[in-house]
Rosetta silent file (secondary structure, phi, psi, omega in degrees, C-alpha in Angstrom):
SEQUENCE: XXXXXXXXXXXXXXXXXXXXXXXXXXXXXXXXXXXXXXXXXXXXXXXXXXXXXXXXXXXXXXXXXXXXXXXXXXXXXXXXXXXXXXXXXXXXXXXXXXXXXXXXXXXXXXXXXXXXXXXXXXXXXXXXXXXXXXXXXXXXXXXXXXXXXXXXXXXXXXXXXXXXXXX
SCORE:     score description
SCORE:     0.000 S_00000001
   1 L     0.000  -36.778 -160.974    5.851    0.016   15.742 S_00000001
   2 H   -64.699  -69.821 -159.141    8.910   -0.902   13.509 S_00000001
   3 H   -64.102  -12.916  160.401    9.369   -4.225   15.510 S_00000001
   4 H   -73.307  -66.516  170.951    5.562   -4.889   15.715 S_00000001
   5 H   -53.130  -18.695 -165.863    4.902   -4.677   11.995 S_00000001
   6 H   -96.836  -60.911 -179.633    8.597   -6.482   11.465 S_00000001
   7 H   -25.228  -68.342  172.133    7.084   -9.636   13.249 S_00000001
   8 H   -47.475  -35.091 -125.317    3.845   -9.551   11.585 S_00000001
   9 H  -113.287  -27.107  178.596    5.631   -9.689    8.361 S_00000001
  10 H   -60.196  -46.148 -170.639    7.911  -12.646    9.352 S_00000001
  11 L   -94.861    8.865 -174.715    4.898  -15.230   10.803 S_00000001
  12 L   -87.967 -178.762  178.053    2.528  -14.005    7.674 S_00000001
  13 L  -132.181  143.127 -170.936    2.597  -16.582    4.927 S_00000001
  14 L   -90.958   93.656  173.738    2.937  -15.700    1.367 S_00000001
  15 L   -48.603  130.757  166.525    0.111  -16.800   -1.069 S_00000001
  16 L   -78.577  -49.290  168.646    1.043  -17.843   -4.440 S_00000001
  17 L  -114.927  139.626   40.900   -1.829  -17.041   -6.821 S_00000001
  18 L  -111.514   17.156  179.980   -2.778  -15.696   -8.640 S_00000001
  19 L  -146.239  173.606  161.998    0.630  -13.828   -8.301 S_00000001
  20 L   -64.414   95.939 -176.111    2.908  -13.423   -5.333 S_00000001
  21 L  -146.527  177.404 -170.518    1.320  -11.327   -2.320 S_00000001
  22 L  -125.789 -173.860  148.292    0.734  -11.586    1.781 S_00000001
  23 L  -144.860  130.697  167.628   -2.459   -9.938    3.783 S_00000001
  24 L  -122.613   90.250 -169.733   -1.812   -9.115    6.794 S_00000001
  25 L   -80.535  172.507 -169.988   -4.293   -8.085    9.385 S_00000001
  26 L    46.672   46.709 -179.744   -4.190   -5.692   12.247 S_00000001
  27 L   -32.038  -46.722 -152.820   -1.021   -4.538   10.442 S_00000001
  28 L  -123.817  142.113  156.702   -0.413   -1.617   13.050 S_00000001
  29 L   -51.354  146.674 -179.090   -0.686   -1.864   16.953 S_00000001
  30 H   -62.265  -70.797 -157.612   -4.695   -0.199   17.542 S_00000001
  31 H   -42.209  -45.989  175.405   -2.817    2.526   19.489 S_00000001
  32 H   -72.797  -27.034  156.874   -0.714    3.668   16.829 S_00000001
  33 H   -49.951  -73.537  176.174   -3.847    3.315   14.242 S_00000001
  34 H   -41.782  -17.471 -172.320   -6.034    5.465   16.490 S_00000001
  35 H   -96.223  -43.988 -154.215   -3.000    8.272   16.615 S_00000001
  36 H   -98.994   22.125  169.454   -2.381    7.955   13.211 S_00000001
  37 H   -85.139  -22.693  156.926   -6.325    7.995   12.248 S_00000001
  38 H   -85.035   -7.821  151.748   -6.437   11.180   13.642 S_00000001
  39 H   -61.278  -62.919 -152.460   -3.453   12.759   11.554 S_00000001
  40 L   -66.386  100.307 -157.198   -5.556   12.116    8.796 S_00000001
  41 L   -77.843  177.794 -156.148   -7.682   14.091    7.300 S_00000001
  42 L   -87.658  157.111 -165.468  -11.441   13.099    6.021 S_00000001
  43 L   -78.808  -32.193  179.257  -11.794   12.888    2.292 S_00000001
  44 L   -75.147  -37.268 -169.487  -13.991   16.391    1.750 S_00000001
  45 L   -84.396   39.735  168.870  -11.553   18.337    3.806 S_00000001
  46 L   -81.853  157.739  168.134   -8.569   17.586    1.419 S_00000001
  47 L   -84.971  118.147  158.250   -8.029   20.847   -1.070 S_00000001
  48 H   -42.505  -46.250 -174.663   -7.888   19.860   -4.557 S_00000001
  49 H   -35.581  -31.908 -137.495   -4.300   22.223   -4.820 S_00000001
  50 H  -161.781   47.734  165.385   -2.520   19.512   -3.049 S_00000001
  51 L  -157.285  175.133 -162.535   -3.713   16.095   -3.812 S_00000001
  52 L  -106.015  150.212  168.103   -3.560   14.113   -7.458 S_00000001
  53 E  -113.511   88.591  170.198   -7.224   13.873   -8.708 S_00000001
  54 L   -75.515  -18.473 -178.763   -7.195   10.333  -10.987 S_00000001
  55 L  -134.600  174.239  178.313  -10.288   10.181  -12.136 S_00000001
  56 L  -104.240   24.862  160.878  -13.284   12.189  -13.211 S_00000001
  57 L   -81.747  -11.493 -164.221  -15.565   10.639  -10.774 S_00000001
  58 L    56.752   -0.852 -171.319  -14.047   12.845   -8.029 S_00000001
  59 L   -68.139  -12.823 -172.733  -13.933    9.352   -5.610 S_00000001
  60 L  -156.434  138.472  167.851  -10.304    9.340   -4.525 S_00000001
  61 E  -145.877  161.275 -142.451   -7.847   11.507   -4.271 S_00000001
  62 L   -95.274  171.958  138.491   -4.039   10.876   -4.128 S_00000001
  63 L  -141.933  124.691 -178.663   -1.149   12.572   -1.867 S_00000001
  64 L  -121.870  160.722 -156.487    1.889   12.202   -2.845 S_00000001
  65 L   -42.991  -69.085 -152.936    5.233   12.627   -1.196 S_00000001
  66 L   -50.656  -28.333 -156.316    6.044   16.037   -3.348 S_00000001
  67 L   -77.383  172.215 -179.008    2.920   17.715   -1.960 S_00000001
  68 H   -67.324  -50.944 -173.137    2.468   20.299    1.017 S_00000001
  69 H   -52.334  -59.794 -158.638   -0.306   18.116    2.754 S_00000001
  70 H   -75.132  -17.427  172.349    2.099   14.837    2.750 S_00000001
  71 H   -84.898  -12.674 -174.861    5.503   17.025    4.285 S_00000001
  72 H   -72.056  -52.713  168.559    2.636   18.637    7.017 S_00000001
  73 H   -46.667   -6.098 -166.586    1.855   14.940    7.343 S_00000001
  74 H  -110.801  -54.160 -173.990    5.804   14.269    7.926 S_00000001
  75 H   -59.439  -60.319 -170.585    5.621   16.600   10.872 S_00000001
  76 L   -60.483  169.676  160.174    3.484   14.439   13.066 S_00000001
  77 L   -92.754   -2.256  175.043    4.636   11.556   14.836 S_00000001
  78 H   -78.804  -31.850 -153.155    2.358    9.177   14.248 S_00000001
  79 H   -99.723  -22.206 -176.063    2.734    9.788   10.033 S_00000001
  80 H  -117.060  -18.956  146.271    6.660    9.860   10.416 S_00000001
  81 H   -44.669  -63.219  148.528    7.230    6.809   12.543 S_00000001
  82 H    -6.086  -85.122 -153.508    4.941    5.087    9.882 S_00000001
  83 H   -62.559  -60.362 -158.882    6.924    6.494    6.902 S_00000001
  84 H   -52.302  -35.642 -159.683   10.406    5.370    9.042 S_00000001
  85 H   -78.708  -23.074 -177.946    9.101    2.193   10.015 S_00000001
  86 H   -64.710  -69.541  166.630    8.000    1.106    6.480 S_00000001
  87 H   -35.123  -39.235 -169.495   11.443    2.204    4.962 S_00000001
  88 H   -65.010  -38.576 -172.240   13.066    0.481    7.295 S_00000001
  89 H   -74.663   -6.366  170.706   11.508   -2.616    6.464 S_00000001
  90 H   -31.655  -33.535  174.200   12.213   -2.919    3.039 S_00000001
  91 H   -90.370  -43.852  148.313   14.999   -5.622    3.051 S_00000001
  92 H   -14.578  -77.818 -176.137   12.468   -7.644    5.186 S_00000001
  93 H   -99.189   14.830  151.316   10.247   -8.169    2.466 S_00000001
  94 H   -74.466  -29.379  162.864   12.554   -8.519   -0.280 S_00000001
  95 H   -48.609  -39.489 -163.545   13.534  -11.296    1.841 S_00000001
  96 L   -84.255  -27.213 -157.805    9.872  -12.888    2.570 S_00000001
  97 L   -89.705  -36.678 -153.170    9.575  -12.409   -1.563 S_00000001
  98 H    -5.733  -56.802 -155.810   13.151  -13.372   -2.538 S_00000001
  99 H   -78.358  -22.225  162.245   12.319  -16.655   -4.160 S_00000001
 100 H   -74.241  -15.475 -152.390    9.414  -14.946   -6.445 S_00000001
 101 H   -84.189  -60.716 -162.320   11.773  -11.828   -7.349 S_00000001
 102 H   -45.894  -38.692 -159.888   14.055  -14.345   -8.465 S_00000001
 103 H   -79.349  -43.447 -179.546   11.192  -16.678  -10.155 S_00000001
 104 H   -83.159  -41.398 -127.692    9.284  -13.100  -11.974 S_00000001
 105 L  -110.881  147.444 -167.160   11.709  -10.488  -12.240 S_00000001
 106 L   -92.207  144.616 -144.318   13.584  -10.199  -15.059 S_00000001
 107 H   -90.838  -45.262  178.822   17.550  -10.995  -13.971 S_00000001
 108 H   -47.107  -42.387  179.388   18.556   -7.408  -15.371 S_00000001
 109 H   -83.468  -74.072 -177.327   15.837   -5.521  -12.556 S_00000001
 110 H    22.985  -78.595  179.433   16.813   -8.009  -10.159 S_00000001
 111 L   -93.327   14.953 -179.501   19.650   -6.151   -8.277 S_00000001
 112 L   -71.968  157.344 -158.682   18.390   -2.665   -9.365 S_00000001
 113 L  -112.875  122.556  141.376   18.034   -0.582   -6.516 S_00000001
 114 L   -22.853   90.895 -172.957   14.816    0.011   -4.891 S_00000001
 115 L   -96.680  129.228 -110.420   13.430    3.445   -4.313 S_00000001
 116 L  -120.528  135.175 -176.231   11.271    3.415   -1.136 S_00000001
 117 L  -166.542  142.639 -155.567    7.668    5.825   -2.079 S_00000001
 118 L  -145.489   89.470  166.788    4.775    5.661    0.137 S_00000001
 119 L   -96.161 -156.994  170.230    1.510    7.684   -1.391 S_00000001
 120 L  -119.755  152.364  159.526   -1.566    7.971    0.104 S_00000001
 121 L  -134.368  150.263 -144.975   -5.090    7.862   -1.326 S_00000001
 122 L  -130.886   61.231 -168.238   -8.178    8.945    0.490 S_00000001
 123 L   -77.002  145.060  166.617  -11.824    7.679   -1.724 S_00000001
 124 L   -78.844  140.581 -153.114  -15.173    8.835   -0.661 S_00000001
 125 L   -55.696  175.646 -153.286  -17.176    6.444    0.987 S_00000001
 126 L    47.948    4.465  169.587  -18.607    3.712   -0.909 S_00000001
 127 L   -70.163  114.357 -137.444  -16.117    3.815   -3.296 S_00000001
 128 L  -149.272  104.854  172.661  -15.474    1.147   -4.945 S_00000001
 129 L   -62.470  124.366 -170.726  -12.606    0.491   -7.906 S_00000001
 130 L   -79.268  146.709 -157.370  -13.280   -1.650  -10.748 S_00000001
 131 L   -71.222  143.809 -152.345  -10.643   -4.448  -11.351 S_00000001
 132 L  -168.636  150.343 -169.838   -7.329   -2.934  -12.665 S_00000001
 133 L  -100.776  127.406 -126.088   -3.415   -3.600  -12.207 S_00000001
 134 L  -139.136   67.143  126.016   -2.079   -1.176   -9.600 S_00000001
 135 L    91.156   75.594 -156.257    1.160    0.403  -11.110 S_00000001
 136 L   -63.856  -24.962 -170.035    3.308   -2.279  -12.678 S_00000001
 137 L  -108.847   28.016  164.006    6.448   -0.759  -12.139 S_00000001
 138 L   -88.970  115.059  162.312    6.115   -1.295   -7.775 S_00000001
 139 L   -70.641  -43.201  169.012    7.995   -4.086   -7.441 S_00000001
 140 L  -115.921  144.019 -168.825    6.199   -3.734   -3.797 S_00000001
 141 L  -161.527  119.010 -166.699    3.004   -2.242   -3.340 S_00000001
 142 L   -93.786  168.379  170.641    0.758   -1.894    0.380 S_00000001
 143 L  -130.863  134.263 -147.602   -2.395   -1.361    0.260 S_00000001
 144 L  -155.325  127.846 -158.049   -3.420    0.231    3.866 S_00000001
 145 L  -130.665  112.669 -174.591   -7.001    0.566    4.682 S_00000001
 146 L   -76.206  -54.378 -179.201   -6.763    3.583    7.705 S_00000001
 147 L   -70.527  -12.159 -128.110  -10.714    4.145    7.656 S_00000001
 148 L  -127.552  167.502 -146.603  -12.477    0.815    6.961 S_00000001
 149 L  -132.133  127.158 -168.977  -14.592   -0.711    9.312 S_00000001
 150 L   -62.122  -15.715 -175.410  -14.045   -4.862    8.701 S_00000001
 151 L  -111.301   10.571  176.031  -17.551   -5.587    8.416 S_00000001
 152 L  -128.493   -1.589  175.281  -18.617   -2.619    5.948 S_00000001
 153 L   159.222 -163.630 -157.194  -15.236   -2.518    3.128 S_00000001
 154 L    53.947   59.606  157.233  -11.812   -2.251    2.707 S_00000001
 155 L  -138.634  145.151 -143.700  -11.443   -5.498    1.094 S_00000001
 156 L  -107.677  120.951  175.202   -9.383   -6.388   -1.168 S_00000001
 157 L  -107.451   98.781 -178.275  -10.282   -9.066   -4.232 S_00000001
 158 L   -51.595  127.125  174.006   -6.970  -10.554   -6.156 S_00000001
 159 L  -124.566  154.899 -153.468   -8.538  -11.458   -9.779 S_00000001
 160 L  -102.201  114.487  140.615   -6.930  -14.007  -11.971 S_00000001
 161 L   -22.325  100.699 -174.355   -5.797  -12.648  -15.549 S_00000001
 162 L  -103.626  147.356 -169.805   -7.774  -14.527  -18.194 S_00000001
 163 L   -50.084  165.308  168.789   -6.096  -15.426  -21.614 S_00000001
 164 L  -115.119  143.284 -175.605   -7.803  -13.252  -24.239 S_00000001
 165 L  -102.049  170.537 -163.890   -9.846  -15.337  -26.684 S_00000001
 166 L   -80.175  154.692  138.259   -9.632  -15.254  -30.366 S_00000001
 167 L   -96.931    0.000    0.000  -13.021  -13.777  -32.051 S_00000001
């Protein structure tokens, strides 16, 4: 998996605007998707106890490393190959970014060291997030669509920051 996903990551090409990011499809070999689509569980049977709730819509709910669900989720092999191969890859795509880190990043974060956090979040179908900046202080940040079927969602729209006008 590591060296499949290490490939992909090499031959993708990095879009410039309206910020630095890649897409990458068919991220994961299908076999290891199908293995690790079946670790997962479906969005009603998570327990509230042991997932992050963010909103008061009930549409998504969070797992995060700390929780019971995401070390059970540790256990399998499909879910801990994942987590290894992702870690691993980490100098990879400060490499593929390098020349943006350098161009955005403030010289002071710059060599600060990278702590590697992988949650999950699980929305009920049709759910659909209104545009919003996704946690400013991820220098890197996947977005992983486990469930989504290419021709019904799991797509992702980059929106452009507009100036705020005077009134």
């Amino acid at each position: 998996m590591k060296n499949y996903i290490k490939e992909k990551i090499r031959t993708s090409k990095v879009s410039r605007y309206p910020f630095p990011y890649l897409v990458i499809k068919n991220f994961l070999p299908k076999k290891d998707l199908i293995s690790l689509k079946k670790e997962f569980p479906d969005f009603d049977d998570l327990d509230a106890n042991d997932v992050l709730i963010p909103s008061k819509s009930f549409t998504k709910k969070s797992i995060l490393p700390q929780s019971k669900l995401y070390k059970i989720l540790l256990k399998t092999k499909p879910f801990n190959r994942l987590n290894l191969s992702l870690r691993s890859l980490e100098p990879q795509i400060k490499k593929k970014f390098a020349k943006y880190i350098n161009l955005y990043v403030d010289k002071k974060y710059q060599k600060s060291k990278l702590k590697f956090h992988m949650a999950i979040a699980s929305m009920r179908k049709g759910y659909i997030k209104s545009p919003h900046t996704d946690r400013r202080d991820h220098l890197i940040h996947c977005l992983f669509y486990v469930q989504s079927d290419e021709n019904k969602g799991g797509n992702l729209n980059l929106l452009e920051l507009k100036k705020k006008q005077k009134i």
